[in-house]
């Protein structure tokens, strides 16, 4: 949860611990102890870290090194390699000798231990040994090593065994400090379990009751399914079939024998679907959503107080007495900001100082200093007027009446609308018969228009501005047009010089033409709101991807150990007599074999993941479960039921709850207070550029300057520099929610002590329950 720049979000595993690349260990040594300590606190507040660390000079330097991007990258790399070993271990996608994989695994485990030792040198001893995450990592490393040694010894003795500890590898993904977002998602599941358990038990009771009724209603009728199997004559089969009906995967097949016998029996199935599929599943979503919101607010409340306390600690490290109050001098404030944010320009730093020292007293007070972390997280774009090269090379022609008219037309909104209409017309023609000569010629006309559009824009706008690093749509349009031109010419040349079938190049051309339709999305306000929301929730969506991968990995390893080799895939032209039953005679005449699901197996980690994705989609999942039960034991259906409960009922519902909350926030929240403060100050200084006025027509280049840039506002005005807040589309949902809660904290409230904050449970309320009315 960061500010609007989207540079970080709370507990973000990719950025929350990242020290800027220039702030490396050698730079740290050049600053005094108090400044380094204060900078560490500000870093923590800026990226929402809550790692307790020792405050000695050596510990602070180690803390900087611990949070260095290289150290984080190495940790991520080792975790990825450790999880990827399943690709090379039996049953393997790409088999490698056991010695090779075991050596790699030992290296990864030693790396994890080194990272843990480094962490122990940073945090207080009592904190380190009370942290469950550290204990879990140490215990997992120990179990992995023991399992590795035992498996190797048994292999040398030619005794078959299993690598049971492989399911524990996901613990590293969850329990290292870099994975706070994934850990928070697991906490959401854990905190939601007690509430959802009662609903789930009631739901299971309903399924059991209906199964008993189905057994009594249909068991004595001697009905048969379409496959000729007994119909509701076994209670456990009845429970499984009715549970599947909740997912609608076997509807209406499961009802048809009873429906054919007597249409009145359809009332039983209709009542069952209404109660269990619609009512109970809706209650599941409601309970998950309600608990998710409650625990999300408490997480945000906790992080807000941690950030407040960190900034107070930073202030206390640098404060001096000025009259009757404590303050931070202007020189110390500048040193601190330069250390924390070395990449921002001097003019940007002066802007932040103007906001923090609004009355020009030469020092920064406590309340103004506390919001420094938020100010640093708001991306302020420095902009500089550019003169078009054509104006330098041929000023008479470029300033002529005709030239000014052309540039005026290109700058008009109608120019954009006209090309949006052209794109839509082009899309309609693409959908028609490409072999029609008129349509083929029309495509050349459209391509010429697109090239003319780019050339006119380059003539009107400074090329350096047009292709600035933040001008995504300009880059996108130009690359698509150039690629389409090259592909079309290549297709034309190949057709003229040989009999080469260039259908693949034509396919590329068609795809490139269709991709230009994406440009229209940013032109329509409603589409833009939806796209902004999707961009905002993308970091957390990646977190859920990590969560899903961790759960998939556990189920995949278990499935590989249980079902490896039970089902085999044969090529289409195979003459093996068991090819039509997937290598298992017990699958004869089964729906699994008839559907040719032989490739859906657990013979390697890749195939296992594909099967789990199919189970997540739900359709035909009962056919997969039944197939694997036929080749092993009916009890293995519990594995598939457990996967459905964990992933489909819990994880998917939590993801839906997050999407709902994200859209509520995006549609209801206005600008945050700190953004408004910066915008007001920019307006007061006469250096503002409106959001809608930042297009290339103003010949402004969005760029961030280094330390050689102007250092004062007077120099900035002389050189034509201006500022604006970066687009708010990059604000994360967690950042918006955190600001909503922080707005409820009085400026003078420092929050509880750090130890008390860290020990708050999800149900603790301090000092009052947040309302979050605008997000509901």
XYZ file of C-alpha atoms in Angstrom:
776
model
C 0.000 0.000 0.000
C 1.790 3.013 -1.203
C 0.712 6.319 -2.547
C -0.592 7.141 -5.981
C 2.541 6.382 -7.844
C 1.941 2.693 -7.490
C 5.604 2.226 -6.630
C 4.631 -0.087 -3.841
C 1.690 -1.558 -2.058
C 1.384 -2.917 1.400
C 3.487 -6.018 1.904
C 4.325 -6.042 -1.817
C 6.750 -8.838 -2.364
C 8.504 -7.159 -5.276
C 9.026 -3.603 -4.066
C 8.261 -3.012 -0.423
C 11.784 -3.875 0.744
C 13.597 -2.409 -2.205
C 16.229 0.224 -1.482
C 16.880 2.420 -4.558
C 19.716 1.031 -6.589
C 21.932 4.045 -5.959
C 21.457 3.713 -2.206
C 23.919 0.835 -1.957
C 26.194 -0.209 0.840
C 29.078 2.064 -0.168
C 26.806 5.106 -0.186
C 25.506 4.212 3.253
C 28.950 4.397 4.805
C 29.346 8.065 3.873
C 26.519 9.281 6.154
C 26.351 9.672 9.923
C 24.565 7.217 12.181
C 21.483 9.309 12.960
C 20.892 10.108 9.309
C 21.214 6.453 8.302
C 18.818 5.406 11.050
C 16.267 8.040 10.060
C 16.564 7.067 6.386
C 15.957 3.420 7.284
C 12.776 4.385 9.119
C 11.583 6.505 6.195
C 12.321 3.648 3.769
C 10.247 1.348 5.954
C 7.390 3.834 6.096
C 7.557 4.500 2.364
C 7.406 0.807 1.429
C 5.296 -0.360 4.390
C 7.888 -2.623 5.933
C 7.325 -3.731 9.488
C 10.638 -5.481 10.185
C 11.944 -4.636 13.668
C 15.682 -3.958 13.467
C 18.502 -3.031 15.806
C 19.420 0.655 15.788
C 23.192 0.337 16.109
C 25.268 1.603 13.182
C 26.428 -1.883 12.184
C 22.874 -3.298 12.375
C 21.477 -0.437 10.284
C 24.126 -0.993 7.609
C 23.321 -4.698 7.602
C 19.648 -3.767 7.329
C 20.363 -1.690 4.220
C 22.274 -4.595 2.743
C 19.502 -7.052 3.678
C 16.986 -4.928 1.762
C 19.248 -4.379 -1.240
C 17.615 -5.327 -4.528
C 20.405 -7.778 -5.334
C 19.814 -9.708 -2.106
C 16.101 -9.853 -2.845
C 16.727 -10.970 -6.414
C 18.991 -13.779 -5.194
C 16.310 -14.905 -2.735
C 13.624 -14.945 -5.423
C 15.975 -16.806 -7.750
C 16.724 -19.506 -5.170
C 13.014 -19.951 -4.374
C 12.219 -20.240 -8.098
C 15.006 -22.766 -8.656
C 13.937 -24.814 -5.629
C 10.329 -24.994 -6.828
C 11.447 -25.709 -10.407
C 13.329 -28.832 -9.335
C 10.031 -30.721 -9.686
C 10.491 -30.388 -13.454
C 13.676 -32.477 -13.297
C 12.920 -34.931 -10.479
C 11.107 -38.219 -11.028
C 8.469 -38.185 -12.382
C 10.140 -35.539 -14.521
C 9.341 -33.421 -17.525
C 13.081 -33.183 -18.257
C 14.810 -35.991 -16.292
C 18.146 -35.241 -14.623
C 20.300 -37.487 -12.424
C 19.374 -37.463 -8.755
C 22.867 -36.252 -7.846
C 22.450 -33.115 -9.991
C 19.065 -32.145 -8.546
C 20.158 -32.913 -4.974
C 23.261 -30.695 -5.291
C 21.115 -27.821 -6.604
C 18.626 -28.330 -3.784
C 21.364 -28.291 -1.144
C 22.722 -25.034 -2.606
C 19.235 -23.510 -2.406
C 18.798 -24.671 1.193
C 22.159 -23.190 2.174
C 21.136 -19.934 0.525
C 17.922 -19.886 2.557
C 19.899 -20.475 5.750
C 22.308 -17.653 4.899
C 19.398 -15.310 4.299
C 17.943 -16.335 7.644
C 21.273 -15.805 9.440
C 21.529 -12.359 7.850
C 18.034 -11.565 9.106
C 18.972 -12.717 12.620
C 21.885 -10.243 12.613
C 19.466 -7.394 11.873
C 16.576 -8.082 14.235
C 16.681 -8.334 18.032
C 17.229 -11.869 19.308
C 13.959 -12.048 21.245
C 12.021 -10.882 18.161
C 13.789 -13.312 15.844
C 13.085 -16.411 17.940
C 9.465 -15.454 18.548
C 8.797 -15.091 14.830
C 6.972 -18.184 13.563
C 8.183 -17.551 10.006
C 11.810 -18.020 10.997
C 11.042 -21.225 12.864
C 9.098 -22.552 9.856
C 11.995 -21.858 7.489
C 14.559 -23.507 9.767
C 12.337 -26.532 10.368
C 11.618 -26.897 6.649
C 15.307 -26.716 5.719
C 16.025 -29.410 8.309
C 13.212 -31.678 7.068
C 14.258 -31.188 3.435
C 17.842 -32.202 4.260
C 16.725 -35.242 6.270
C 14.376 -36.382 3.513
C 17.095 -35.847 0.917
C 19.598 -37.970 2.871
C 17.073 -40.748 3.593
C 15.912 -40.860 -0.032
C 19.501 -41.031 -1.274
C 20.335 -43.858 1.144
C 17.250 -45.848 0.158
C 17.993 -45.286 -3.533
C 21.506 -46.675 -3.066
C 19.930 -49.705 -1.378
C 17.538 -49.951 -4.351
C 14.507 -49.440 -2.105
C 11.615 -47.516 -3.622
C 10.551 -44.451 -1.627
C 8.954 -41.063 -2.080
C 10.203 -37.495 -1.610
C 7.529 -36.468 0.894
C 9.224 -33.183 1.805
C 8.768 -31.658 -1.649
C 5.334 -30.336 -0.654
C 7.108 -28.195 1.978
C 8.976 -26.144 -0.620
C 6.145 -23.641 -0.851
C 6.905 -22.652 2.750
C 9.918 -20.720 1.448
C 7.682 -18.856 -0.982
C 5.388 -17.811 1.869
C 7.620 -17.263 4.868
C 10.454 -15.063 3.663
C 10.129 -11.338 4.334
C 9.808 -10.593 0.615
C 6.500 -12.509 0.399
C 4.320 -10.424 2.687
C 1.528 -10.084 0.141
C 1.199 -13.850 -0.300
C 1.378 -14.277 3.468
C -1.407 -11.727 3.877
C -3.559 -13.676 1.420
C -2.974 -16.823 3.477
C -3.913 -14.889 6.606
C -7.149 -13.868 4.906
C -7.909 -17.543 4.333
C -6.962 -18.493 7.872
C -9.016 -15.700 9.416
C -11.990 -16.523 7.222
C -11.953 -20.245 8.040
C -13.811 -20.046 11.390
C -16.698 -18.109 9.863
C -16.918 -20.169 6.690
C -16.636 -23.444 8.625
C -20.136 -23.146 10.072
C -21.639 -22.407 6.665
C -19.680 -25.283 5.140
C -20.849 -27.739 7.803
C -24.441 -26.691 7.243
C -23.926 -27.064 3.500
C -22.471 -30.577 3.930
C -25.377 -31.470 6.207
C -27.767 -30.378 3.453
C -25.935 -32.473 0.855
C -25.982 -35.518 3.166
C -29.693 -35.105 3.845
C -30.563 -34.793 0.161
C -28.314 -37.790 -0.603
C -30.216 -39.887 1.913
C -33.510 -38.787 0.384
C -32.206 -39.595 -3.113
C -31.115 -43.058 -1.937
C -34.604 -43.777 -0.555
C -36.426 -42.251 -3.520
C -34.449 -43.792 -6.374
C -32.454 -46.701 -4.936
C -35.356 -49.160 -5.044
C -36.469 -48.160 -8.549
C -33.659 -50.159 -10.211
C -32.902 -47.215 -12.497
C -29.798 -47.071 -14.665
C -27.652 -44.170 -15.855
C -26.993 -43.549 -19.537
C -23.797 -45.608 -19.135
C -25.810 -48.525 -17.676
C -24.488 -48.040 -14.130
C -26.626 -48.285 -10.955
C -28.522 -45.101 -10.167
C -28.390 -43.847 -6.546
C -28.013 -47.353 -5.079
C -24.900 -46.520 -3.032
C -24.924 -43.767 -0.407
C -21.339 -42.582 -0.923
C -21.862 -42.420 -4.695
C -25.072 -40.474 -4.095
C -23.197 -37.965 -1.907
C -20.496 -37.523 -4.547
C -22.966 -37.130 -7.424
C -25.049 -34.570 -5.565
C -21.931 -32.645 -4.526
C -20.951 -32.544 -8.187
C -24.438 -31.266 -8.992
C -23.720 -28.248 -6.775
C -21.024 -27.312 -9.297
C -23.493 -28.002 -12.171
C -20.812 -30.129 -13.880
C -23.122 -33.166 -14.226
C -26.357 -31.290 -14.860
C -28.790 -32.408 -16.247
C -27.267 -35.887 -16.698
C -27.676 -36.836 -13.035
C -31.377 -35.946 -13.143
C -32.377 -37.588 -16.414
C -32.979 -41.209 -15.269
C -35.338 -40.031 -12.524
C -36.876 -37.418 -14.828
C -37.498 -40.051 -17.495
C -39.128 -42.312 -14.915
C -41.447 -39.604 -13.558
C -41.297 -35.897 -14.241
C -42.353 -35.144 -10.640
C -38.899 -36.226 -9.497
C -37.432 -33.156 -11.199
C -38.830 -31.126 -8.291
C -36.314 -32.878 -6.001
C -33.358 -31.801 -8.134
C -34.711 -28.270 -8.673
C -35.128 -27.807 -4.914
C -31.625 -29.178 -4.335
C -30.063 -26.797 -6.858
C -31.896 -23.765 -5.451
C -30.857 -24.523 -1.876
C -27.281 -25.697 -2.378
C -26.087 -24.136 -5.621
C -27.695 -20.721 -5.393
C -28.375 -20.098 -1.708
C -25.383 -21.788 -0.052
C -22.860 -20.745 -2.685
C -24.096 -17.154 -2.414
C -23.783 -17.355 1.364
C -20.212 -18.632 0.932
C -19.360 -15.573 -1.167
C -21.096 -13.223 1.297
C -19.252 -14.687 4.295
C -15.896 -14.653 2.512
C -16.417 -11.095 1.271
C -17.528 -9.792 4.650
C -14.588 -11.361 6.477
C -12.152 -10.363 3.763
C -13.181 -6.712 4.075
C -13.009 -6.835 7.861
C -9.534 -8.331 7.974
C -8.324 -6.160 5.100
C -9.319 -3.043 7.056
C -7.548 -4.298 10.140
C -4.420 -5.089 8.120
C -4.503 -1.586 6.659
C -5.114 -0.048 10.066
C -2.111 -1.909 11.439
C 0.119 -0.844 8.552
C -1.046 2.759 8.842
C -0.003 2.887 12.491
C 3.303 1.173 11.706
C 4.034 3.807 9.072
C 3.102 6.608 11.479
C 5.319 5.150 14.187
C 8.253 4.682 11.775
C 8.059 8.324 10.709
C 7.916 9.420 14.350
C 11.057 7.373 15.037
C 12.767 8.976 12.027
C 11.804 12.418 13.312
C 13.127 11.637 16.791
C 16.467 10.554 15.325
C 17.074 13.955 13.661
C 15.086 16.449 15.748
C 16.618 19.539 17.347
C 15.108 22.054 19.766
C 13.894 25.243 18.085
C 12.243 27.528 20.599
C 9.527 25.566 22.357
C 9.226 22.759 19.805
C 11.320 20.080 18.199
C 12.003 20.366 14.466
C 14.307 19.092 11.716
C 16.560 21.683 10.140
C 16.336 22.365 6.419
C 19.857 21.100 5.766
C 19.232 17.808 7.590
C 15.895 17.409 5.817
C 17.609 17.811 2.443
C 20.315 15.306 3.378
C 17.674 12.822 4.425
C 15.575 13.177 1.260
C 18.679 12.977 -0.920
C 19.636 9.707 0.804
C 16.117 8.242 0.677
C 15.294 9.370 -2.882
C 18.571 9.923 -4.757
C 16.916 9.793 -8.184
C 14.565 12.759 -7.864
C 15.610 16.146 -9.207
C 16.748 19.073 -7.116
C 13.692 21.014 -8.263
C 11.417 18.164 -7.142
C 13.204 18.109 -3.797
C 12.727 21.859 -3.432
C 9.039 21.385 -4.201
C 8.729 18.858 -1.371
C 10.542 21.240 0.960
C 8.158 24.055 0.030
C 5.275 21.761 1.017
C 6.894 20.573 4.259
C 8.073 24.070 5.249
C 5.067 25.997 4.042
C 5.831 29.098 6.129
C 9.509 29.275 5.092
C 10.795 28.959 8.669
C 13.941 27.123 7.652
C 12.893 23.915 9.404
C 10.266 21.151 9.175
C 7.855 20.418 12.001
C 6.776 17.025 13.243
C 3.341 16.879 11.615
C 4.700 18.007 8.253
C 7.573 15.523 8.470
C 5.275 12.554 9.183
C 3.714 12.778 5.722
C 7.104 12.766 3.946
C 6.793 9.051 3.106
C 3.511 9.709 1.305
C 4.963 12.711 -0.520
C 7.874 10.616 -1.764
C 5.474 7.970 -3.031
C 3.573 10.447 -5.198
C 5.180 10.561 -8.582
C 5.708 14.176 -9.622
C 6.727 14.485 -13.259
C 9.164 17.239 -14.125
C 8.364 18.704 -17.529
C 10.427 20.894 -19.804
C 9.469 22.848 -22.894
C 11.000 21.478 -26.083
C 11.527 23.241 -29.412
C 10.716 21.082 -32.429
C 13.790 20.230 -34.547
C 11.966 21.432 -37.699
C 11.575 24.832 -36.049
C 15.350 24.983 -35.632
C 16.191 23.658 -39.081
C 13.610 25.493 -41.191
C 11.841 28.079 -39.011
C 10.208 29.925 -41.939
C 8.457 26.839 -43.279
C 7.538 25.451 -39.854
C 5.983 28.759 -38.771
C 4.150 29.344 -42.045
C 0.344 29.599 -42.217
C -0.050 26.178 -43.835
C 2.230 24.541 -41.237
C 0.352 26.148 -38.352
C -2.960 24.991 -39.838
C -1.691 21.396 -40.148
C -0.466 21.393 -36.561
C -3.732 22.881 -35.340
C -5.700 20.126 -37.073
C -3.484 17.400 -35.610
C -3.822 18.876 -32.111
C -7.616 18.985 -32.318
C -9.631 16.222 -30.619
C -11.455 15.648 -33.872
C -8.237 14.288 -35.358
C -8.171 11.531 -32.720
C -11.886 10.804 -33.160
C -11.488 10.577 -36.936
C -8.803 7.930 -36.654
C -10.821 6.027 -34.038
C -13.617 5.820 -36.622
C -11.110 4.727 -39.267
C -9.910 1.956 -36.947
C -13.497 0.748 -36.432
C -14.162 0.727 -40.186
C -10.910 -1.166 -40.671
C -12.025 -3.721 -38.076
C -15.283 -4.305 -39.955
C -13.402 -4.897 -43.195
C -10.986 -7.264 -41.466
C -13.980 -9.390 -40.471
C -15.018 -9.643 -44.154
C -13.510 -11.824 -46.859
C -9.803 -10.998 -47.177
C -9.660 -12.623 -50.626
C -11.874 -9.889 -52.071
C -9.539 -7.626 -54.140
C -11.345 -4.454 -53.038
C -10.837 -5.290 -49.377
C -7.207 -6.151 -50.041
C -6.646 -2.757 -51.681
C -8.524 -1.067 -48.849
C -6.021 -2.499 -46.355
C -3.234 -0.679 -48.177
C -5.271 2.515 -47.919
C -5.762 2.017 -44.168
C -2.075 1.284 -43.687
C -1.214 4.466 -45.598
C -3.576 6.457 -43.372
C -1.964 5.045 -40.227
C 1.517 5.895 -41.493
C 0.314 9.398 -42.375
C -1.100 9.763 -38.849
C 2.249 8.933 -37.251
C 4.159 11.242 -39.614
C 1.765 14.133 -38.965
C 2.128 13.668 -35.221
C 5.906 13.586 -35.502
C 5.730 16.794 -37.563
C 3.509 18.460 -34.950
C 5.066 17.135 -31.755
C 8.707 16.998 -30.821
C 9.933 13.421 -31.544
C 11.665 13.285 -28.163
C 8.342 14.149 -26.554
C 6.299 11.860 -28.772
C 8.511 8.898 -27.896
C 9.053 9.764 -24.233
C 9.256 6.782 -21.902
C 5.763 7.354 -20.492
C 4.035 7.766 -23.888
C 2.850 4.162 -24.037
C 0.146 4.610 -26.689
C 2.497 6.447 -29.060
C 5.003 3.620 -28.841
C 2.237 1.054 -29.187
C 0.693 2.657 -32.296
C 4.013 3.188 -34.032
C 5.332 -0.309 -33.381
C 2.072 -1.910 -34.531
C 2.033 0.161 -37.732
C 5.702 -0.453 -38.536
C 5.337 -4.197 -37.844
C 2.194 -4.366 -40.010
C 3.976 -2.528 -42.846
C 6.986 -4.873 -42.705
C 4.794 -8.000 -42.532
C 2.565 -6.800 -45.409
C 5.577 -6.013 -47.626
C 7.185 -9.355 -46.757
C 3.969 -11.155 -47.628
C 3.753 -9.275 -50.947
C 7.378 -10.021 -51.870
C 7.103 -13.714 -51.041
C 3.949 -14.093 -53.096
C 5.518 -12.398 -56.102
C 8.877 -14.199 -56.199
C 7.835 -17.770 -55.336
C 5.018 -20.164 -54.686
C 5.679 -19.928 -50.975
C 2.550 -20.290 -48.854
C 2.777 -17.194 -46.674
C -0.373 -17.805 -44.620
C 1.606 -17.522 -41.376
C 2.764 -14.025 -42.301
C -0.805 -13.138 -43.235
C -1.949 -14.320 -39.815
C 0.603 -11.989 -38.228
C -0.654 -9.130 -40.377
C -4.260 -9.784 -39.340
C -3.330 -9.922 -35.661
C -1.388 -6.667 -35.885
C -4.339 -4.940 -37.540
C -6.737 -6.146 -34.862
C -4.385 -5.045 -32.081
C -4.822 -1.422 -33.092
C -8.399 -1.682 -31.809
C -6.974 -1.690 -28.300
C -6.144 2.003 -28.796
C -9.869 2.852 -28.736
C -10.159 1.611 -25.156
C -8.235 4.594 -23.829
C -10.435 6.996 -25.807
C -13.710 6.037 -24.072
C -14.176 7.223 -20.482
C -16.046 4.154 -19.193
C -13.539 1.817 -20.773
C -10.737 3.851 -19.233
C -12.203 3.518 -15.719
C -12.375 -0.249 -16.085
C -8.842 -0.410 -17.472
C -7.575 1.819 -14.647
C -9.132 -0.518 -12.119
C -7.572 -3.541 -13.776
C -4.181 -1.802 -13.754
C -4.616 -0.897 -10.084
C -5.479 -4.431 -9.024
C -2.754 -6.032 -11.142
C -0.144 -6.162 -8.304
C -2.588 -7.947 -6.022
C -3.702 -10.193 -8.868
C -0.064 -11.244 -9.148
C -0.153 -11.961 -5.422
C -3.130 -14.249 -5.917
C -1.204 -15.920 -8.737
C 1.574 -16.647 -6.253
C -0.999 -17.986 -3.815
C -2.532 -20.222 -6.479
C 0.901 -21.478 -7.560
C 1.725 -22.406 -3.961
C -1.536 -24.345 -3.538
C -1.256 -25.929 -6.989
C 2.292 -27.017 -6.208
C 1.234 -28.833 -3.035
C -1.678 -30.601 -4.749
C 0.478 -31.389 -7.800
C 3.206 -33.059 -5.722
C 0.598 -35.095 -3.817
C -1.114 -36.045 -7.074
C 2.183 -37.095 -8.682
C 3.005 -39.370 -5.769
C -0.509 -40.880 -5.750
C -1.308 -41.169 -9.469
C 2.050 -41.291 -11.264
C 1.928 -43.872 -14.065
C -1.651 -44.916 -13.353
C -2.886 -43.261 -16.560
C -0.801 -43.045 -19.722
C -1.127 -41.142 -22.958
C -0.607 -42.926 -26.309
C -0.108 -41.266 -29.709
C -2.973 -41.351 -32.184
C -1.329 -44.062 -34.325
C -0.358 -46.283 -31.379
C -0.992 -50.029 -31.781
C -0.850 -50.736 -28.053
C -3.991 -52.722 -27.075
C -4.415 -50.533 -23.988
C -4.232 -47.243 -25.896
C -8.018 -46.823 -25.982
C -8.247 -47.201 -22.178
C -5.305 -44.917 -21.319
C -3.133 -47.856 -20.311
C -5.523 -48.931 -17.528
C -7.974 -51.823 -18.109
C -10.125 -50.562 -15.250
C -11.047 -47.523 -17.399
C -12.790 -49.706 -19.984
C -16.193 -48.244 -20.946
C -15.631 -45.296 -18.572
C -16.496 -41.695 -19.423
C -12.808 -40.842 -18.825
C -11.635 -43.181 -21.619
C -14.514 -42.336 -23.969
C -13.694 -38.637 -23.622
C -10.038 -39.391 -24.491
C -8.730 -37.727 -21.338
C -5.569 -39.861 -21.324
C -3.325 -36.795 -21.425
C -4.933 -35.546 -18.206
C -2.569 -37.319 -15.842
C -0.128 -36.691 -12.991
C 2.915 -38.191 -14.676
C 4.919 -34.956 -14.348
C 4.545 -31.514 -12.788
C 3.439 -29.879 -16.059
C 0.622 -32.346 -16.670
C -0.398 -32.112 -13.010
C -0.768 -28.327 -13.222
C -2.920 -28.668 -16.352
C -5.233 -31.135 -14.599
C -5.523 -28.780 -11.619
C -6.454 -25.896 -13.930
C -9.171 -28.093 -15.446
C -10.421 -28.904 -11.945
C -10.520 -25.183 -11.136
C -12.691 -24.531 -14.193
C -15.004 -27.240 -12.704
C -16.560 -28.499 -15.952
C -16.155 -32.297 -16.209
C -14.136 -32.371 -12.988
C -16.223 -35.311 -11.754
C -15.172 -37.329 -14.839
C -11.521 -36.719 -13.951
C -12.107 -37.621 -10.293
C -13.975 -40.799 -11.221
C -11.287 -41.823 -13.698
C -8.495 -41.579 -11.148
C -10.620 -43.369 -8.557
C -11.111 -46.276 -10.969
C -7.363 -46.774 -11.409
C -6.595 -46.434 -7.669
C -9.311 -46.472 -4.991
C -12.702 -44.720 -4.564
C -11.302 -42.922 -1.515
C -9.072 -40.741 -3.717
C -12.161 -38.700 -4.579
C -11.445 -36.963 -1.271
C -8.359 -35.449 -2.929
C -10.493 -33.870 -5.667
C -13.164 -32.757 -3.208
C -10.496 -31.123 -1.036
C -9.071 -29.296 -4.053
C -12.530 -28.026 -4.990
C -13.215 -26.758 -1.458
C -9.823 -25.050 -1.067
C -9.451 -23.506 -4.524
C -12.942 -23.068 -5.981
C -14.939 -22.316 -2.846
C -12.316 -20.404 -0.843
C -9.577 -18.967 -3.077
C -11.825 -18.026 -5.984
C -14.357 -16.407 -3.639
C -11.604 -14.392 -1.935
C -10.408 -13.275 -5.356
C -13.965 -12.245 -6.295
C -14.234 -10.371 -2.989
C -11.063 -8.462 -3.804
C -12.308 -7.574 -7.293
C -15.571 -6.261 -5.813
C -13.723 -4.174 -3.241
C -11.366 -2.831 -5.908
C -14.203 -1.599 -8.097
C -16.036 -0.056 -5.147
C -12.911 1.892 -4.189
C -12.101 2.950 -7.751
C -15.599 4.267 -8.362
C -15.972 6.105 -5.058
C -12.643 7.535 -3.902
C -11.577 11.077 -4.695
C -8.062 12.521 -4.614
C -6.076 11.874 -1.491
C -5.136 14.709 0.817
C -1.390 14.553 0.132
C -1.938 14.733 -3.626
C -4.097 17.794 -3.127
C -1.367 19.437 -1.028
C 1.230 18.920 -3.756
C -1.105 20.153 -6.494
C -1.974 23.270 -4.480
C 1.685 24.088 -3.926
C 2.472 23.615 -7.628
C -0.418 25.961 -8.471
C 0.810 28.561 -5.970
C 4.274 28.490 -7.510
C 2.821 29.006 -10.976
C 4.467 25.840 -12.255
C 1.378 23.673 -12.784
C 0.330 21.779 -15.859
C -3.209 20.463 -15.988
C -3.722 16.742 -16.585
C -5.489 17.338 -19.865
C -2.856 19.828 -20.973
C 0.051 17.422 -20.802
C -0.315 16.011 -24.270
C 2.553 16.421 -26.726
C 0.838 19.451 -28.266
C 2.400 21.603 -25.538
C 5.831 20.385 -26.595
C 6.433 19.100 -23.087
C 8.623 16.137 -22.374
C 7.888 14.109 -19.271
C 11.264 13.368 -17.816
C 12.958 12.985 -14.462
C 16.188 14.884 -13.935
C 19.328 13.895 -12.112
C 21.405 15.946 -9.711
C 22.832 18.124 -12.484
C 19.428 19.678 -13.074
C 18.236 22.991 -11.820
C 18.214 23.367 -8.089
C 15.833 26.278 -7.467
C 12.419 27.305 -8.640
C 13.765 30.523 -10.106
C 16.144 28.546 -12.318
C 13.361 26.124 -13.115
C 11.115 28.917 -14.335
C 13.926 30.346 -16.441
C 14.407 26.991 -18.156
C 10.698 26.362 -18.669
C 10.286 23.539 -16.140
C 6.852 22.626 -14.846
C 5.415 19.888 -12.658
C 2.340 17.711 -12.578
C 1.129 14.690 -10.644
C 1.529 11.477 -12.605
C -1.637 9.805 -13.825
C -3.700 8.406 -10.964
C -4.379 5.260 -12.910
C -1.295 3.752 -11.296
C -2.588 4.037 -7.739
C -2.986 0.662 -6.127
C -6.184 -0.327 -4.357
C -4.301 -1.014 -1.133
C -2.765 2.475 -1.303
C -6.187 4.076 -1.674
C -7.628 2.090 1.220
C -4.668 2.930 3.438
C -5.075 6.644 2.753
C -8.766 6.382 3.597
C -7.916 5.027 7.021
C -5.004 7.415 7.590
C -7.389 10.306 6.992
C -9.247 9.193 10.142
C -6.099 9.345 12.316
C -5.620 12.749 13.962
C -2.294 14.353 12.920
C -1.081 14.428 16.518
C -1.819 10.716 17.078
C 1.441 8.777 16.957
C -0.305 5.463 17.428
C 0.578 2.762 19.965
C 4.153 1.605 20.567
C 5.684 -0.535 17.829
C 5.622 -3.746 19.881
C 1.944 -3.266 20.626
C 1.179 -2.621 16.946
C 3.009 -5.766 15.833
C 1.140 -7.839 18.427
C -2.311 -6.612 17.411
C -4.539 -9.497 16.380
C -6.859 -9.214 13.345
C -9.804 -8.623 15.667
C -8.174 -5.937 17.826
C -9.445 -2.416 17.308
C -7.159 0.489 18.170
C -8.189 3.082 19.039
C -11.488 2.954 17.161
C -13.006 0.852 14.433
C -12.453 2.357 10.966
C -15.611 3.081 9.036
C -14.516 2.944 5.386
C -17.979 4.125 4.404
C -16.794 5.415 1.053
C -15.458 2.022 0.076
C -18.633 0.115 0.772
